[in-house]
Coordinates of N, CA and C in Angstrom, one line a residue:
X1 N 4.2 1.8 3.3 CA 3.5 2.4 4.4 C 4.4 3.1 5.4
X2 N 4.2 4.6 5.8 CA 4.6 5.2 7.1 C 4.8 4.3 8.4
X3 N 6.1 4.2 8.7 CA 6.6 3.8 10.2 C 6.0 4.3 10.9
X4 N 5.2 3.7 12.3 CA 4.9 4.8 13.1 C 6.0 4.9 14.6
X5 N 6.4 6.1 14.4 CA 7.2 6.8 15.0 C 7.1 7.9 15.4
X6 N 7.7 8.6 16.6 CA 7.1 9.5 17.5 C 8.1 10.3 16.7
X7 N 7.1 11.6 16.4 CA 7.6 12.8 15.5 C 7.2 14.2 15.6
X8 N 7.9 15.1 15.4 CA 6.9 16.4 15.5 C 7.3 16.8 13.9
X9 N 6.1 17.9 13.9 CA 5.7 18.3 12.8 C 6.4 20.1 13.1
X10 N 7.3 20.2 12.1 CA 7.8 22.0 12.0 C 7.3 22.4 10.9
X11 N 6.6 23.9 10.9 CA 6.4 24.7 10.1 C 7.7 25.7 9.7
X12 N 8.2 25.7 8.8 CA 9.3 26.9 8.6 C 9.1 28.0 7.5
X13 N 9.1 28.7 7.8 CA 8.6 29.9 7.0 C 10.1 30.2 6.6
X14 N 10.5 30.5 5.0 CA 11.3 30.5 4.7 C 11.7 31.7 3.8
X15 N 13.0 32.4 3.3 CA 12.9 33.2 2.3 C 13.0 32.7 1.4
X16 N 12.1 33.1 -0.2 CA 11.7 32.4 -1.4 C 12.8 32.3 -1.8
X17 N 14.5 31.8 -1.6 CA 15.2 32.1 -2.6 C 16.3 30.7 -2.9
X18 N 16.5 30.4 -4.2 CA 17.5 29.4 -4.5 C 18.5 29.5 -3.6
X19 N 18.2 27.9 -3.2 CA 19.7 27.2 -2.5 C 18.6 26.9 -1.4
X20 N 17.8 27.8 -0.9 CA 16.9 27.3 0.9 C 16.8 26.4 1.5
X21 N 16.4 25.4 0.2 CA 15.7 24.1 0.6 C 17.2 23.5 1.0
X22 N 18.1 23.9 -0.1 CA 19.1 23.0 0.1 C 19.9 22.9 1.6
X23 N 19.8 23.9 1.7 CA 20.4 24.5 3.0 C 20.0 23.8 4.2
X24 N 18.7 23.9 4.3 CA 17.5 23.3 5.0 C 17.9 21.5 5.4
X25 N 17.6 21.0 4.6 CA 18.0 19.7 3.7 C 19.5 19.5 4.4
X26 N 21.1 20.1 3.9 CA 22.3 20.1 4.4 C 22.2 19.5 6.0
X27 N 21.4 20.4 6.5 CA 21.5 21.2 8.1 C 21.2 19.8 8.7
X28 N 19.9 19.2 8.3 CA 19.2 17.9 8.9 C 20.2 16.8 8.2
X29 N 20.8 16.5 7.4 CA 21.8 15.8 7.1 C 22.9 15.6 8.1
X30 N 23.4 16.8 7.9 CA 25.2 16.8 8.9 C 24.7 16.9 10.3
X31 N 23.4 16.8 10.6 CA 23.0 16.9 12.0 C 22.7 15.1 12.1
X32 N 22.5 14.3 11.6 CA 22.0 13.1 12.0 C 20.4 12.9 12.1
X33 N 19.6 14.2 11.6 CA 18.5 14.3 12.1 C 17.8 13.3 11.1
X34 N 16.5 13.0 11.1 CA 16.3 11.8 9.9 C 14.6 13.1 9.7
X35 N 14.8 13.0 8.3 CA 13.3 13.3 7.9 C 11.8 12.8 7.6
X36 N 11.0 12.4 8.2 CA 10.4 11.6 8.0 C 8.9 12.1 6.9
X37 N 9.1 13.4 6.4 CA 8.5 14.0 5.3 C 8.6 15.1 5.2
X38 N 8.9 15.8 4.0 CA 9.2 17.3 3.9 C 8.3 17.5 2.7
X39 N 7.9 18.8 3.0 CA 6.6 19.1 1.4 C 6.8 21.0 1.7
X40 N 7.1 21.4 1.0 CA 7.8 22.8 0.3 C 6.7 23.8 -0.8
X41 N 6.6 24.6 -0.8 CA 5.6 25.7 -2.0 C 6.0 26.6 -1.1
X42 N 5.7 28.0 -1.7 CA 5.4 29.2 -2.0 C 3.8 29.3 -1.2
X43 N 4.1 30.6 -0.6 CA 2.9 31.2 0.3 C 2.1 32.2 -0.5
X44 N 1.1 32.6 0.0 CA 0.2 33.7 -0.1 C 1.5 34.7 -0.5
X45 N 2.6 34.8 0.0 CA 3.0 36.3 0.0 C 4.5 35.5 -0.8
X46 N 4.8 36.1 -2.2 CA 5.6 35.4 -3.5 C 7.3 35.2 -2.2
X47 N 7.5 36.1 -1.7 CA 8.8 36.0 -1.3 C 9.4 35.4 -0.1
X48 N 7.9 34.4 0.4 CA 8.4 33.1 1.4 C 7.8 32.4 1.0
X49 N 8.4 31.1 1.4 CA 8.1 29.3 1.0 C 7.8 28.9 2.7
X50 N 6.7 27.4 2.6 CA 6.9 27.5 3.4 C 7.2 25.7 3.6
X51 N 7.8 25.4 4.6 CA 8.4 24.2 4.8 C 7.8 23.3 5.6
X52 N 7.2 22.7 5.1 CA 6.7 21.4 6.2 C 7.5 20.2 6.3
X53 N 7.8 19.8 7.6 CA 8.8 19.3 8.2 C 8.5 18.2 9.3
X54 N 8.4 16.7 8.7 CA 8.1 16.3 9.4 C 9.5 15.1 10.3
X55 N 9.7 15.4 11.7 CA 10.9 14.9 11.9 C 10.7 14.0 13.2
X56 N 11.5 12.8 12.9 CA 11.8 11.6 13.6 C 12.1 11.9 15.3
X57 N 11.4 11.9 16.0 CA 11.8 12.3 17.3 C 12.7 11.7 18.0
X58 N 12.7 10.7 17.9 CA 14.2 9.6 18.0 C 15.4 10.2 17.8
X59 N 15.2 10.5 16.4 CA 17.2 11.0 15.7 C 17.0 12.7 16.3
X60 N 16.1 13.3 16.7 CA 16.5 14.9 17.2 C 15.5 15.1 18.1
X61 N 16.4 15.8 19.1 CA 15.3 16.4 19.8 C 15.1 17.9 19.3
X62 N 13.7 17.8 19.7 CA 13.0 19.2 19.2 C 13.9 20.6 19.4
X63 N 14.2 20.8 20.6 CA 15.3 22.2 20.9 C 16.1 22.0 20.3
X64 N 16.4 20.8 19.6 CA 18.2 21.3 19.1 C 18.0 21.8 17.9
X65 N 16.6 20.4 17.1 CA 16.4 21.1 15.8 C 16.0 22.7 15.6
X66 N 15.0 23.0 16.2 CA 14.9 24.8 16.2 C 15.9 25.3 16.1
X67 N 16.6 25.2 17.0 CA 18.0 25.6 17.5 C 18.8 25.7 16.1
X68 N 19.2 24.7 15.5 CA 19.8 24.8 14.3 C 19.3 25.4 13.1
X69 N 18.2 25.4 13.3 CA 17.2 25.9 11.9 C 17.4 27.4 12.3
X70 N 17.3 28.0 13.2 CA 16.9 29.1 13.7 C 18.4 30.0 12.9
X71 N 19.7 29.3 13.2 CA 20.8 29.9 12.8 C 20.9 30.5 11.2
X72 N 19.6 29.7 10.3 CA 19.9 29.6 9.3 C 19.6 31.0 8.6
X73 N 20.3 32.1 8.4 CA 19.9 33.4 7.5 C 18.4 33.3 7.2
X74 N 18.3 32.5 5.9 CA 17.3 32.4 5.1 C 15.6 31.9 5.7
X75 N 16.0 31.5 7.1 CA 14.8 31.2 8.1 C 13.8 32.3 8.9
X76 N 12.7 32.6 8.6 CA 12.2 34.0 9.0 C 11.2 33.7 10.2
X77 N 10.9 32.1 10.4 CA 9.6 31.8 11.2 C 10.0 30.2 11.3
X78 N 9.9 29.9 13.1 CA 9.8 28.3 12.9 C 8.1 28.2 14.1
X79 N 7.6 27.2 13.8 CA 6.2 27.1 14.2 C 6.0 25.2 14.5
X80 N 6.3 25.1 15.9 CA 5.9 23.3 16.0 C 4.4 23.3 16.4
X81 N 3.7 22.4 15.3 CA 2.0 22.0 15.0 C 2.0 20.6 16.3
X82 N 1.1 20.7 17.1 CA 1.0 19.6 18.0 C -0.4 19.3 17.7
X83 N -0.1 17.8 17.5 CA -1.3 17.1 16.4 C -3.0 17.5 16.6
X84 N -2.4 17.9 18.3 CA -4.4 18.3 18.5 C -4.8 19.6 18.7
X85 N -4.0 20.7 17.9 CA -3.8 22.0 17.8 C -3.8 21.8 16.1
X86 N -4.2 21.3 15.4 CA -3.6 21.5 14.1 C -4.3 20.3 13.0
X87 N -4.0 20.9 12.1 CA -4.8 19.7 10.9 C -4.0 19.3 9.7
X88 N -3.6 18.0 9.5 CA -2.7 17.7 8.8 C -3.3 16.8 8.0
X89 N -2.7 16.8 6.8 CA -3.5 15.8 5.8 C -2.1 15.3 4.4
X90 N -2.2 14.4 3.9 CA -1.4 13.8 3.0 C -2.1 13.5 1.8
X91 N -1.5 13.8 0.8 CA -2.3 12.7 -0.4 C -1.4 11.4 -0.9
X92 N -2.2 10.8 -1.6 CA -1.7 9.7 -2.1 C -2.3 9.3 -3.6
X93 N -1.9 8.9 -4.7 CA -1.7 8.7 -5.8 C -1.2 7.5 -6.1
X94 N -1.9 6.5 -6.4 CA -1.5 5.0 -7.1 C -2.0 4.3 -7.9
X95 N -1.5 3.9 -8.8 CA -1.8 2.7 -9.8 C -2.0 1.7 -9.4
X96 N -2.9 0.5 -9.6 CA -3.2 -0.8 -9.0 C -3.8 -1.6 -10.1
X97 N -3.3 -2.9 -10.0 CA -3.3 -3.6 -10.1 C -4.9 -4.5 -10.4
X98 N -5.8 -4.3 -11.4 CA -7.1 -4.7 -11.1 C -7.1 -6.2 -12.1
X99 N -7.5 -7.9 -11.5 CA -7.5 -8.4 -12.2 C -8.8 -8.8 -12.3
X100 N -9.2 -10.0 -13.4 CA -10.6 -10.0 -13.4 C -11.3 -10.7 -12.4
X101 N -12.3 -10.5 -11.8 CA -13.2 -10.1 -10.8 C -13.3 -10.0 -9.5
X102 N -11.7 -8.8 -9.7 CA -11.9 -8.2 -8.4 C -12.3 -6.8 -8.6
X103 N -12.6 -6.8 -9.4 CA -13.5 -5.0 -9.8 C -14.6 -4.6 -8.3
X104 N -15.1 -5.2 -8.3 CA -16.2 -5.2 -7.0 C -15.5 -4.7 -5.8
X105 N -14.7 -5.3 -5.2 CA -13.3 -5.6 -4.5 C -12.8 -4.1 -4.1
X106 N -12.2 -4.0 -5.1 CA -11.2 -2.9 -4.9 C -12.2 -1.3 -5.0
X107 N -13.4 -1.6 -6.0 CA -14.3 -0.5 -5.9 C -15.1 -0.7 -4.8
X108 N -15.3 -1.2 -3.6 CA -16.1 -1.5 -2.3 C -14.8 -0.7 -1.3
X109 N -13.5 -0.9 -1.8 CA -12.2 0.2 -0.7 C -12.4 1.0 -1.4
X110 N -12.3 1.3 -2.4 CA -12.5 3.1 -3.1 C -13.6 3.6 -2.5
X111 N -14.5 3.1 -2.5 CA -15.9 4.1 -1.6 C -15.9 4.1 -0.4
X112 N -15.2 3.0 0.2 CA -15.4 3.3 1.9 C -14.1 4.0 2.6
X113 N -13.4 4.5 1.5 CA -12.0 5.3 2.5 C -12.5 6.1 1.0
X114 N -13.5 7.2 -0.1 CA -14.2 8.1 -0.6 C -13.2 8.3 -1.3
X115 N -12.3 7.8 -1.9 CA -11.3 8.3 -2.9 C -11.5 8.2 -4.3
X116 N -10.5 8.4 -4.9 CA -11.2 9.2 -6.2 C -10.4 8.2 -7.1
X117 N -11.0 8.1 -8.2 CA -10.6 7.5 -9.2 C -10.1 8.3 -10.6
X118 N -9.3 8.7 -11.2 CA -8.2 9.0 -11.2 C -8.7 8.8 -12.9
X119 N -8.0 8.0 -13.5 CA -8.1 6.9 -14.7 C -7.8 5.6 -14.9
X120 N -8.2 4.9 -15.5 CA -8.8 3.7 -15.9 C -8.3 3.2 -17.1
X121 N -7.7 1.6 -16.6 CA -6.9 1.3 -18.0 C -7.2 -0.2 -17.9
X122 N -6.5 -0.9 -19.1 CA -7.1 -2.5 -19.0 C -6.5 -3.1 -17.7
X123 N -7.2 -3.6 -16.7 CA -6.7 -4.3 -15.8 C -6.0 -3.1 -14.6
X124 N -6.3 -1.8 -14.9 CA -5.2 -1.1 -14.3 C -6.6 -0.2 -13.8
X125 N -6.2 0.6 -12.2 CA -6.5 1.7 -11.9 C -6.0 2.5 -11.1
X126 N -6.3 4.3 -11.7 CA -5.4 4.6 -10.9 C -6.3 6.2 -9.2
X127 N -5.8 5.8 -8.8 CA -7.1 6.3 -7.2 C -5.8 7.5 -6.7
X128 N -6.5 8.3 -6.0 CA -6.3 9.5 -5.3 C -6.9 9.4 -3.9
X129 N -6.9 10.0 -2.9 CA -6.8 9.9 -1.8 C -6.4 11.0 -1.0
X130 N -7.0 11.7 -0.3 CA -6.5 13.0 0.8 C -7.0 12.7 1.8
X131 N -6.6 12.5 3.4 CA -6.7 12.3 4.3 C -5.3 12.3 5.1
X132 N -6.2 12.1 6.3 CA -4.7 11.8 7.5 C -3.9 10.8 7.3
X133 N -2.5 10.7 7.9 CA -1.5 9.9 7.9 C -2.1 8.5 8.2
X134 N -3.3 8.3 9.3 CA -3.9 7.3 9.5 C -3.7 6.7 8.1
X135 N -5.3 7.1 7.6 CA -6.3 6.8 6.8 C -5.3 6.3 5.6
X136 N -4.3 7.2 5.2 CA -3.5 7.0 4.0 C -2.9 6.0 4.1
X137 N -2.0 5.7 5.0 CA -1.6 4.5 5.4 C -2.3 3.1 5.3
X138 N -3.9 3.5 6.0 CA -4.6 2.6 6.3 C -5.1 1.9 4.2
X139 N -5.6 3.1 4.4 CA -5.7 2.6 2.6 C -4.5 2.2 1.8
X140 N -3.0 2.8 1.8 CA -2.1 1.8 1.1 C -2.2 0.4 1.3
X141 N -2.3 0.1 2.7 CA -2.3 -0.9 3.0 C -3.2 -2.0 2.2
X142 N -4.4 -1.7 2.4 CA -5.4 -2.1 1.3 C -5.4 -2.3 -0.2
X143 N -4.8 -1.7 -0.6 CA -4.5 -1.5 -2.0 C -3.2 -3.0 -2.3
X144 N -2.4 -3.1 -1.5 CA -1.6 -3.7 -1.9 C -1.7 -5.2 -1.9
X145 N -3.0 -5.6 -1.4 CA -3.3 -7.2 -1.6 C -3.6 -7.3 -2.7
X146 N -4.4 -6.1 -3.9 CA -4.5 -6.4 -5.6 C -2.5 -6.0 -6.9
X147 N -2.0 -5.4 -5.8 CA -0.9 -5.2 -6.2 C -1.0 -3.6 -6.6
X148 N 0.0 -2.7 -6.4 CA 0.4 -1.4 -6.3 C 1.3 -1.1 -7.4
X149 N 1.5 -1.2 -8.3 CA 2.2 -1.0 -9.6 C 3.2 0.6 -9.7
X150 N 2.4 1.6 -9.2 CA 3.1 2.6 -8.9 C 2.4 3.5 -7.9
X151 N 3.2 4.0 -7.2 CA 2.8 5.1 -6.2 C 3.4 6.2 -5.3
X152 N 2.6 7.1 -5.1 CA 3.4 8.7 -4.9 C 2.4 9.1 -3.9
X153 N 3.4 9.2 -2.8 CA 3.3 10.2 -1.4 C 3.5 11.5 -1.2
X154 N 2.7 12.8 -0.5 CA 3.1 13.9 -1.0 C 3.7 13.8 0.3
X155 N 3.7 13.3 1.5 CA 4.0 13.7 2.8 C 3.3 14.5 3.3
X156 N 3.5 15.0 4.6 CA 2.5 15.7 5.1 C 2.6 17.1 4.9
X157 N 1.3 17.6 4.9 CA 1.1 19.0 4.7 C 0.2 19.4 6.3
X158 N 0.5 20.8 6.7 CA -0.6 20.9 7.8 C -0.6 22.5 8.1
X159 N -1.9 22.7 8.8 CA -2.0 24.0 9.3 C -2.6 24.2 10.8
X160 N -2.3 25.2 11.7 CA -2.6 25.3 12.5 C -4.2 25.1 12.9
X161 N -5.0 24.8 13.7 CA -6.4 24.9 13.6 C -6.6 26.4 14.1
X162 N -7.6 26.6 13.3 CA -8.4 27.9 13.0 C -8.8 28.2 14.4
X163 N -9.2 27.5 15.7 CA -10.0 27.4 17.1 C -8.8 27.5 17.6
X164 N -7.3 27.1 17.2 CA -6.5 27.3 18.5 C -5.3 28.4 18.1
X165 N -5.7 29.4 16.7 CA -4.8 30.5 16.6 C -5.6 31.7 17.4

């Protein structure tokens, strides 16, 4: 489960080219800065990526990080999303742990946090999930009293709200 910790979320609009990320990645390293989720693709337009950046407010303050990111060549756009200007959502992907007759159980949390079921194996299933950092959280949580066998976080993804551009 996500620490909760006071963080801001950076948008970085990047040029599409090998090494970026790494660079990107370097910068927050030799700076002390801590990441607390990073999720990366390619835009509408082939020759920027764009970087979602979610960072520990503790280990950086906000001006410095801009500040440093901004130095970087390959940086064309930085953009801080403040939670109630903006929409952000995570998915989640896990295997669990189904023994016999908790089927009821675990299908009574799959319907009431609307996630998706995935595929189905003896004793095993595997759920999907897209929602807020909350909700994701709130549902790992849930999951893990049948036992969690495997699982994958995309971190956060977000966009500005449509009402406050």
């Amino acid at each position: 489960m996500t620490p909760v910790t006071l963080s801001h979320t950076l948008v970085v609009r990047v040029e599409n080219k090998p090494g970026v990320l790494a660079r990107v990645a370097g910068l927050f390293a030799r700076r002390g800065f801590n990441i607390v989720s990073l999720a990366v693709a390619p835009t509408e337009n082939i020759l920027f990526s764009r970087l979602t950046i979610v960072v520990d407010a503790e280990s950086a303050p906000l001006e410095q990080v801009v500040k440093q990111l901004d130095k970087l060549i390959n940086v064309v756009e930085i953009q801080e999303l403040a939670p109630t200007e903006s929409v952000a959502r995570e998915l989640l992907l896990a295997t669990v742990q189904v023994n016999d007759g908790q089927e009821d159980r675990i299908m009574k949390i799959i319907e009431n946090y609307e996630a998706n079921i995935l595929n189905v194996g003896p004793q095993k299933i595997m759920v999907s999930l897209s929602g807020d950092v909350d909700q994701v959280d709130k549902f790992e949580a849930s999951l893990e009293e049948f036992g969690i066998i495997e699982i994958q976080r995309t971190g956060t993804i977000a966009l500005a709200s449509i009402s406050s551009s």
